[in-house]
mmCIF file of C-alpha atoms in Angstrom:
data_model
loop_
_atom_site.group_PDB
_atom_site.id
_atom_site.type_symbol
_atom_site.label_atom_id
_atom_site.label_comp_id
_atom_site.label_asym_id
_atom_site.label_seq_id
_atom_site.Cartn_x
_atom_site.Cartn_y
_atom_site.Cartn_z
ATOM 1 C CA MET A 1 100.695 86.720 109.550
ATOM 2 C CA TYR A 2 102.626 89.211 111.696
ATOM 3 C CA LYS A 3 103.024 91.527 108.706
ATOM 4 C CA LEU A 4 99.296 91.548 107.991
ATOM 5 C CA GLU A 5 98.495 91.921 111.684
ATOM 6 C CA GLU A 6 100.632 95.080 111.879
ATOM 7 C CA ILE A 7 99.222 96.449 108.604
ATOM 8 C CA ALA A 8 95.662 95.827 109.811
ATOM 9 C CA ARG A 9 96.389 97.458 113.160
ATOM 10 C CA ARG A 10 97.912 100.547 111.512
ATOM 11 C CA THR A 11 95.226 100.976 108.823
ATOM 12 C CA GLN A 12 92.054 99.351 110.251
ATOM 13 C CA VAL A 13 91.757 97.603 106.867
ATOM 14 C CA LEU A 14 90.048 94.467 108.274
ATOM 15 C CA ARG A 15 86.717 94.737 110.082
ATOM 16 C CA ARG A 16 83.861 92.452 111.143
ATOM 17 C CA GLY A 17 81.504 91.287 108.401
ATOM 18 C CA GLN A 18 83.767 92.117 105.461
ATOM 19 C CA ARG A 19 84.301 90.047 102.327
ATOM 20 C CA VAL A 20 88.032 89.523 101.680
ATOM 21 C CA LEU A 21 89.858 88.185 98.615
ATOM 22 C CA ASP A 22 93.292 86.760 99.502
ATOM 23 C CA LEU A 23 95.486 86.455 96.388
ATOM 24 C CA GLY A 24 98.563 84.249 96.597
ATOM 25 C CA ALA A 25 97.156 82.858 99.818
ATOM 26 C CA ALA A 26 99.440 79.829 100.354
ATOM 27 C CA PRO A 27 100.430 78.643 102.864
ATOM 28 C CA GLY A 28 97.391 80.261 104.511
ATOM 29 C CA SER A 29 98.375 82.320 107.557
ATOM 30 C CA TRP A 30 97.005 85.565 106.065
ATOM 31 C CA THR A 31 93.744 83.776 105.235
ATOM 32 C CA LEU A 32 93.368 82.527 108.809
ATOM 33 C CA TYR A 33 94.134 85.957 110.266
ATOM 34 C CA ALA A 34 91.701 87.696 107.886
ATOM 35 C CA ALA A 35 88.976 85.148 108.688
ATOM 36 C CA GLU A 36 89.467 85.755 112.405
ATOM 37 C CA GLN A 37 89.228 89.537 111.901
ATOM 38 C CA VAL A 38 86.083 89.508 109.716
ATOM 39 C CA GLY A 39 84.375 87.046 112.040
ATOM 40 C CA PRO A 40 81.642 84.494 111.356
ATOM 41 C CA LYS A 41 79.515 86.946 109.336
ATOM 42 C CA GLY A 42 82.465 87.807 107.102
ATOM 43 C CA HIS A 43 83.909 85.719 104.274
ATOM 44 C CA VAL A 44 87.431 85.087 102.950
ATOM 45 C CA LEU A 45 88.103 83.675 99.489
ATOM 46 C CA ALA A 46 91.675 82.366 99.341
ATOM 47 C CA ILE A 47 93.225 81.715 95.924
ATOM 48 C CA ASP A 48 96.672 80.390 95.082
ATOM 49 C CA LEU A 49 98.366 78.357 92.384
ATOM 50 C CA ASN A 50 99.688 76.155 95.198
ATOM 51 C CA GLU A 51 97.708 74.116 97.697
ATOM 52 C CA LEU A 52 96.932 75.889 100.955
ATOM 53 C CA GLN A 53 98.090 74.246 104.171
ATOM 54 C CA ILE A 54 94.944 75.108 106.122
ATOM 55 C CA SER A 55 91.514 73.581 106.501
ATOM 56 C CA PRO A 56 88.564 75.598 105.287
ATOM 57 C CA ALA A 57 86.431 77.113 108.024
ATOM 58 C CA THR A 58 82.816 78.233 107.845
ATOM 59 C CA ASN A 59 83.890 81.699 106.661
ATOM 60 C CA ILE A 60 86.794 80.555 104.427
ATOM 61 C CA GLU A 61 86.541 79.342 100.839
ATOM 62 C CA ILE A 62 89.679 77.933 99.207
ATOM 63 C CA ARG A 63 90.351 77.743 95.474
ATOM 64 C CA GLN A 64 93.481 76.395 93.865
ATOM 65 C CA GLY A 65 94.157 78.137 90.573
ATOM 66 C CA ASP A 66 94.933 81.426 88.867
ATOM 67 C CA ALA A 67 92.794 84.370 90.023
ATOM 68 C CA ARG A 68 93.389 86.115 86.683
ATOM 69 C CA GLU A 69 91.363 83.373 84.996
ATOM 70 C CA ALA A 70 88.440 83.379 87.450
ATOM 71 C CA ASP A 71 85.371 85.220 86.200
ATOM 72 C CA ASP A 72 83.179 84.381 89.185
ATOM 73 C CA LEU A 73 85.039 86.026 92.048
ATOM 74 C CA GLY A 74 82.248 88.340 93.192
ATOM 75 C CA THR A 75 82.727 91.609 95.049
ATOM 76 C CA PHE A 76 84.937 92.302 98.047
ATOM 77 C CA ASP A 77 85.603 94.953 100.654
ATOM 78 C CA VAL A 78 89.306 94.095 100.825
ATOM 79 C CA VAL A 79 91.805 92.482 98.473
ATOM 80 C CA LEU A 80 95.016 91.141 100.013
ATOM 81 C CA SER A 81 98.071 90.207 97.953
ATOM 82 C CA ASP A 82 101.151 88.709 99.558
ATOM 83 C CA MET A 83 102.153 87.402 96.121
ATOM 84 C CA ALA A 84 105.865 87.327 95.391
ATOM 85 C CA PRO A 85 107.802 86.007 92.423
ATOM 86 C CA LYS A 86 110.080 83.025 92.713
ATOM 87 C CA THR A 87 113.276 84.939 93.257
ATOM 88 C CA SER A 88 116.094 84.432 90.789
ATOM 89 C CA GLY A 89 118.826 86.253 92.670
ATOM 90 C CA GLN A 90 118.835 88.917 89.958
ATOM 91 C CA ARG A 91 117.525 91.861 91.917
ATOM 92 C CA ALA A 92 116.263 93.933 88.960
ATOM 93 C CA ALA A 93 114.415 90.969 87.433
ATOM 94 C CA ASP A 94 112.862 90.030 90.785
ATOM 95 C CA GLN A 95 111.762 93.633 91.374
ATOM 96 C CA TYR A 96 110.150 93.814 87.940
ATOM 97 C CA ARG A 97 108.297 90.508 88.422
ATOM 98 C CA SER A 98 107.086 91.768 91.808
ATOM 99 C CA TYR A 99 105.813 94.937 90.092
ATOM 100 C CA GLU A 100 103.949 92.791 87.549
ATOM 101 C CA LEU A 101 102.275 90.850 90.375
ATOM 102 C CA VAL A 102 101.227 94.078 92.104
ATOM 103 C CA MET A 103 99.742 95.353 88.852
ATOM 104 C CA THR A 104 97.885 92.038 88.491
ATOM 105 C CA ALA A 105 96.521 92.416 92.038
ATOM 106 C CA LEU A 106 95.468 95.988 91.223
ATOM 107 C CA ALA A 107 93.679 94.857 88.040
ATOM 108 C CA ILE A 108 91.799 92.173 90.004
ATOM 109 C CA ALA A 109 90.985 94.708 92.734
ATOM 110 C CA LYS A 110 89.582 97.155 90.165
ATOM 111 C CA ARG A 111 87.308 94.359 88.942
ATOM 112 C CA THR A 112 86.156 93.139 92.353
ATOM 113 C CA LEU A 113 86.373 95.898 94.985
ATOM 114 C CA VAL A 114 83.309 97.748 96.180
ATOM 115 C CA PRO A 115 83.514 101.560 96.306
ATOM 116 C CA GLY A 116 85.444 102.509 99.442
ATOM 117 C CA GLY A 117 87.260 99.152 99.494
ATOM 118 C CA SER A 118 90.952 98.520 100.209
ATOM 119 C CA LEU A 119 93.931 96.755 98.625
ATOM 120 C CA VAL A 120 97.045 95.583 100.479
ATOM 121 C CA ALA A 121 99.834 94.398 98.147
ATOM 122 C CA LYS A 122 103.446 93.368 98.688
ATOM 123 C CA ILE A 123 106.008 94.846 96.300
ATOM 124 C CA PHE A 124 109.787 94.686 96.065
ATOM 125 C CA GLN A 125 111.064 98.270 95.843
ATOM 126 C CA GLY A 126 112.758 98.935 92.533
ATOM 127 C CA PRO A 127 112.658 101.236 89.510
ATOM 128 C CA GLU A 128 108.955 100.503 88.859
ATOM 129 C CA PHE A 129 107.864 101.251 92.428
ATOM 130 C CA GLU A 130 106.779 104.837 91.670
ATOM 131 C CA ASP A 131 104.725 103.595 88.705
ATOM 132 C CA ALA A 132 102.910 101.178 91.012
ATOM 133 C CA ARG A 133 102.310 103.902 93.605
ATOM 134 C CA SER A 134 100.952 106.230 90.899
ATOM 135 C CA ALA A 135 98.597 103.492 89.679
ATOM 136 C CA PHE A 136 97.323 103.073 93.251
ATOM 137 C CA ARG A 137 96.872 106.844 93.630
ATOM 138 C CA ALA A 138 94.690 106.873 90.503
ATOM 139 C CA CYS A 139 92.286 104.357 92.109
ATOM 140 C CA PHE A 140 92.323 105.065 95.848
ATOM 141 C CA GLY A 141 91.574 108.113 97.982
ATOM 142 C CA LYS A 142 94.574 107.375 100.211
ATOM 143 C CA VAL A 143 97.746 105.371 99.576
ATOM 144 C CA ARG A 144 100.189 104.335 102.282
ATOM 145 C CA ILE A 145 103.556 102.607 102.082
ATOM 146 C CA LEU A 146 104.183 100.329 105.043
ATOM 147 C CA ARG A 147 107.193 98.266 106.021
ATOM 148 C CA PRO A 148 106.113 96.019 108.898
ATOM 149 C CA LYS A 149 108.662 95.253 111.607
ATOM 150 C CA ALA A 150 108.499 91.549 110.672
ATOM 151 C CA VAL A 151 110.173 92.306 107.303
ATOM 152 C CA ARG A 152 113.822 91.241 107.419
ATOM 153 C CA ASP A 153 116.344 94.117 107.471
ATOM 154 C CA GLU A 154 118.004 92.980 104.228
ATOM 155 C CA SER A 155 114.665 92.648 102.396
ATOM 156 C CA TYR A 156 113.465 95.283 99.941
ATOM 157 C CA GLU A 157 109.797 94.382 100.316
ATOM 158 C CA VAL A 158 107.206 96.926 101.367
ATOM 159 C CA PHE A 159 103.418 96.991 101.206
ATOM 160 C CA LEU A 160 101.309 99.403 99.206
ATOM 161 C CA VAL A 161 97.987 99.979 100.930
ATOM 162 C CA GLY A 162 95.201 101.600 98.936
ATOM 163 C CA LEU A 163 92.269 102.859 100.994
ATOM 164 C CA ASN A 164 88.885 104.231 99.831
ATOM 165 C CA PHE A 165 88.675 102.666 96.351
ATOM 166 C CA ARG A 166 87.211 104.992 93.732
ATOM 167 C CA PRO A 167 85.900 103.017 90.753
ATOM 168 C CA GLU A 168 86.574 104.650 87.426
ATOM 169 C CA GLU A 169 83.569 106.310 85.833
ATOM 170 C CA GLY A 170 81.761 103.882 83.565
ATOM 171 C CA SER A 171 83.653 100.760 84.663
#
């Protein structure tokens, strides 16, 4: 939660009344924080392959499953992705799988974000990082790279934050 709290403070990505999609939501701390920030008139849809360790609140909906297979997600102001691969200890393989997850989050965001919306996605820095950043730049008016203070010193995770979503013409 501390990572998202810092990201939200630095980017103003979460505001009252917003609809938020939380991908890879387990155990649930990001979901709870997002729900608190959007308030009772907002809504958070939390999706994960694993069971969340939180109770649903009036503005939280929980689904266990694969977001890539859900056709009925709706539209959102913000998509959050704290998804990370199960690490293998092989840095290059872990970085590539992290890149794949970010690209999955971006594909879901392109399908569900309203114009002007935002995407926050964790990525392990590696050879594909610039490709991911370029893909974000093609879809968002502003792209930031943030490394919250709560990230361990030895970690190579950062967050790509896309602000002001620009839907592609005709999509």
